[in-house]
C-alpha cells in the first residue's frame, strides 16, 4: 500500500513570496490533515478535511494560508505572502474514518525555509 | 495552551534496558491516545494507541499505560534497541466525541546506547 505522498520535500523562499504544497493521501482515506511542525515543537493542526469538506480550520491563519481538497482526494496548502515565522515542516496526514480509526498516517513532510 | 505535554526533551538508555517515556494531558475530553515515532527527515510513524476504557495496551516490546485520574500516560520499551533511537511524540484526541484531530506533545528524543 502506497503511503502519503507530499511534494516538494524542500522549499526555500523569500518573505512575502507565495508557496504551495501538494499532498496525495492513502487511497480510500476520507480524512486529510495538514499539520505545521516548527522546530522543537510537536505537530500542530492547521486544517482537517473530511472528503472535500472542511471539518476544522480554527488554527489556520486565514489571512495568509489557504487549503483545498478537490474531489476529496489530493490537497494543496498555500501560503501567500510568507513570513519568516512560517519556516517549518508541513506535514500531510490521512486516516480512515470508517470504524472510528484515528491512526493518522503521515507523509515525509515539506521543509519550508523563509528567508 | 499546550494540552499535551512531554516534559522530558531527551532520554538516554543502555541497549537491553527499559525505556520509559512520559506524557501528561490537561483536557479531560481526551479519550484516545497514541504514540508516534519520528526519524530525521521522515514523517511521524504510528506506534501504538490506547483508548480511555483501558489502562494498558501491549504490542511486542511496546506497552502503553494510561492513568486517567492522573491524566498521565507512559510508553515502555523493553528491551530497548539501538534502532529505537528516534523522537517519540505523544498525541491525544477526543475520538469518541467525534473529533479526530490529534493534539501532539513536543516530543522526547530517545537515544539507545549500544
Coordinates of C-alpha atoms in Angstrom, one line a residue:
Chain A
X1 CA 0.0 0.0 0.0
X2 CA 1.4 3.4 -1.0
X3 CA 1.9 5.9 1.7
X4 CA 1.0 9.6 1.9
X5 CA 2.9 11.5 -0.8
X6 CA 4.0 15.1 -0.4
X7 CA 5.9 17.4 -2.7
X8 CA 8.2 19.2 -2.7
X9 CA 10.4 17.9 0.0
X10 CA 12.2 21.2 0.5
X11 CA 11.4 24.8 -0.4
X12 CA 13.3 28.0 0.2
X13 CA 11.6 31.3 -0.5
X14 CA 11.9 34.9 0.4
X15 CA 9.5 36.6 2.8
X16 CA 6.4 38.0 1.1
X17 CA 6.6 35.3 -1.7
X18 CA 4.0 32.7 -2.1
X19 CA 4.4 28.9 -2.0
X20 CA 2.2 25.8 -2.5
X21 CA 2.5 22.3 -1.1
X22 CA 0.8 19.2 -2.5
X23 CA -0.4 16.1 -0.8
X24 CA -1.8 12.8 -2.1
X25 CA -3.3 10.7 0.8
X26 CA -3.5 7.0 1.1
X27 CA -6.2 5.6 -1.3
X28 CA -9.6 5.4 0.4
X29 CA -8.7 7.6 3.3
X30 CA -11.5 10.1 3.7
X31 CA -9.8 12.3 6.3
X32 CA -6.9 14.5 5.4
X33 CA -4.9 16.8 7.7
X34 CA -2.3 19.5 7.3
X35 CA 0.0 20.0 10.3
X36 CA 2.7 22.6 10.9
X37 CA 5.7 21.5 12.9
X38 CA 8.0 24.2 14.0
X39 CA 11.5 23.2 15.1
X40 CA 11.5 21.8 18.6
X41 CA 7.7 21.6 18.8
X42 CA 5.1 18.9 18.1
X43 CA 2.9 19.0 15.0
X44 CA 0.1 21.5 15.2
X45 CA -3.1 21.0 13.2
X46 CA -3.8 23.7 10.6
X47 CA -6.8 22.2 8.8
X48 CA -8.7 18.9 8.6
X49 CA -10.8 17.8 5.7
X50 CA -13.5 15.1 5.6
X51 CA -13.7 14.1 1.9
X52 CA -13.7 17.6 0.3
X53 CA -15.3 19.4 3.2
X54 CA -13.5 21.3 5.9
X55 CA -14.0 19.9 9.4
X56 CA -11.7 22.1 11.4
X57 CA -9.7 25.1 10.3
X58 CA -9.7 27.0 13.6
X59 CA -5.8 27.1 13.7
X60 CA -5.3 28.1 10.1
X61 CA -4.1 31.7 9.7
X62 CA -6.7 32.5 7.1
X63 CA -5.2 35.9 6.2
X64 CA -2.3 34.1 4.5
X65 CA -2.9 30.4 4.5
X66 CA -5.4 28.6 2.3
X67 CA -6.1 24.9 1.5
X68 CA -8.4 23.0 -0.7
X69 CA -9.1 19.4 -1.4
X70 CA -10.8 19.0 -4.7
X71 CA -12.7 15.8 -5.4
X72 CA -12.0 14.6 -1.9
X73 CA -8.5 13.2 -2.8
X74 CA -5.4 15.4 -3.4
X75 CA -5.0 18.6 -1.4
X76 CA -2.9 21.7 -1.7
X77 CA -1.8 24.1 1.0
X78 CA -0.8 27.7 0.0
X79 CA 0.9 30.4 1.9
X80 CA 0.6 34.0 0.5
X81 CA 2.5 36.1 1.5
X82 CA 5.0 34.1 3.5
X83 CA 6.5 35.4 6.8
X84 CA 9.8 34.3 8.5
X85 CA 7.8 32.6 11.2
X86 CA 6.2 30.3 8.6
X87 CA 9.5 28.4 8.4
X88 CA 8.6 24.9 9.5
X89 CA 7.9 21.4 8.3
X90 CA 4.4 21.0 6.8
X91 CA 3.1 17.5 7.3
X92 CA 0.1 16.0 5.5
X93 CA -1.6 13.0 7.1
X94 CA -4.6 10.9 6.2
X95 CA -6.8 8.5 8.1
X96 CA -9.7 6.1 7.7
X97 CA -12.9 7.3 9.4
X98 CA -14.7 4.1 8.9
X99 CA -14.6 2.1 12.2
X100 CA -13.6 5.2 14.1
X101 CA -9.9 4.8 13.4
X102 CA -7.9 7.9 14.2
X103 CA -4.5 6.5 13.5
X104 CA -3.2 9.1 11.1
X105 CA -0.6 8.2 8.6
X106 CA 1.9 10.9 7.8
X107 CA 3.8 11.9 4.7
X108 CA 7.5 12.8 4.9
X109 CA 6.7 16.5 5.0
X110 CA 7.8 19.6 3.2
X111 CA 10.5 21.6 4.9
X112 CA 9.9 25.3 4.2
X113 CA 12.5 27.9 4.9
X114 CA 11.5 31.6 4.6
X115 CA 14.5 34.0 4.3
Chain B
X1 CA -2.1 26.4 25.6
X2 CA -0.2 23.1 25.4
X3 CA -2.8 20.4 26.1
X4 CA -0.4 17.5 25.8
X5 CA 3.0 17.8 27.5
X6 CA 6.1 15.8 27.3
X7 CA 8.4 17.3 30.0
X8 CA 11.5 15.3 29.1
X9 CA 13.0 16.6 25.9
X10 CA 15.6 13.7 25.9
X11 CA 16.3 10.3 27.3
X12 CA 19.3 8.1 27.0
X13 CA 19.1 4.4 27.8
X14 CA 21.5 1.5 27.5
X15 CA 20.7 -1.2 25.0
X16 CA 18.6 -4.0 26.5
X17 CA 17.3 -1.9 29.4
X18 CA 13.8 -0.4 29.7
X19 CA 12.9 3.0 28.2
X20 CA 10.1 4.8 29.8
X21 CA 8.7 7.9 28.1
X22 CA 6.1 10.0 29.9
X23 CA 3.2 12.2 28.7
X24 CA 0.7 14.4 30.6
X25 CA -2.5 15.9 29.3
X26 CA -4.9 18.5 30.6
X27 CA -8.1 18.1 28.6
X28 CA -10.4 15.7 30.3
X29 CA -12.3 15.3 27.0
X30 CA -9.4 13.3 25.5
X31 CA -10.3 9.6 25.3
X32 CA -7.8 8.2 22.8
X33 CA -4.1 8.4 23.0
X34 CA -1.3 7.5 20.5
X35 CA 2.4 7.3 20.4
X36 CA 4.3 8.2 17.2
X37 CA 7.9 7.6 16.4
X38 CA 9.8 10.0 14.2
X39 CA 13.2 9.5 12.5
X40 CA 15.0 12.5 11.0
X41 CA 13.7 13.7 7.6
X42 CA 10.7 11.4 7.9
X43 CA 7.1 11.9 8.9
X44 CA 5.9 10.5 12.3
X45 CA 5.0 6.8 12.2
X46 CA 2.2 5.4 14.3
X47 CA 3.5 3.1 17.0
X48 CA 0.7 2.2 19.5
X49 CA -2.5 3.5 20.8
X50 CA -4.8 3.2 23.8
X51 CA -8.4 4.2 24.4
X52 CA -9.6 5.5 27.7
X53 CA -11.6 2.4 28.5
X54 CA -8.3 0.6 29.0
X55 CA -5.3 1.2 31.3
X56 CA -2.8 -0.9 29.3
X57 CA -2.1 -1.9 25.8
X58 CA 0.8 -4.1 24.7
X59 CA 2.3 -4.7 21.3
X60 CA 5.5 -6.7 21.3
X61 CA 8.2 -4.7 23.0
X62 CA 6.0 -1.7 23.4
X63 CA 3.5 -1.1 26.2
X64 CA 1.4 2.0 26.8
X65 CA 0.0 2.6 30.3
X66 CA -2.9 5.1 30.9
X67 CA -3.7 6.6 34.3
X68 CA -6.9 8.6 33.7
X69 CA -7.1 10.0 37.2
X70 CA -3.6 11.5 36.9
X71 CA -4.1 12.4 33.2
X72 CA -0.8 10.6 32.5
X73 CA 0.4 8.0 30.1
X74 CA 3.6 6.3 29.5
X75 CA 5.3 4.3 26.9
X76 CA 7.6 1.4 27.9
X77 CA 10.0 -0.2 25.5
X78 CA 11.6 -3.4 26.7
X79 CA 14.2 -4.3 25.7
X80 CA 15.4 -1.1 24.1
X81 CA 17.3 -1.5 20.9
X82 CA 19.6 1.0 19.0
X83 CA 17.0 1.1 16.2
X84 CA 14.6 2.6 18.7
X85 CA 16.6 5.8 18.8
X86 CA 14.2 8.5 17.5
X87 CA 11.9 11.3 18.6
X88 CA 8.7 10.0 20.3
X89 CA 5.5 12.1 20.2
X90 CA 2.6 11.5 22.4
X91 CA -0.8 12.5 20.9
X92 CA -4.4 12.7 22.1
X93 CA -7.8 13.1 20.7
X94 CA -11.4 13.3 21.8
X95 CA -12.2 10.5 19.4
X96 CA -15.4 9.3 21.0
X97 CA -16.8 12.8 20.9
X98 CA -16.3 12.7 17.1
X99 CA -13.2 14.8 17.0
X100 CA -10.4 13.1 15.1
X101 CA -8.0 16.0 15.5
X102 CA -4.8 15.0 17.2
X103 CA -3.0 17.2 19.7
X104 CA 0.7 16.5 20.0
X105 CA 3.3 16.9 22.7
X106 CA 6.6 18.4 22.0
X107 CA 8.4 15.1 21.7
X108 CA 11.1 13.2 23.6
X109 CA 14.3 12.3 21.9
X110 CA 15.3 8.7 22.8
X111 CA 18.9 7.6 22.4
X112 CA 19.6 3.9 22.9
X113 CA 23.3 3.4 23.6
X114 CA 24.7 0.1 22.2

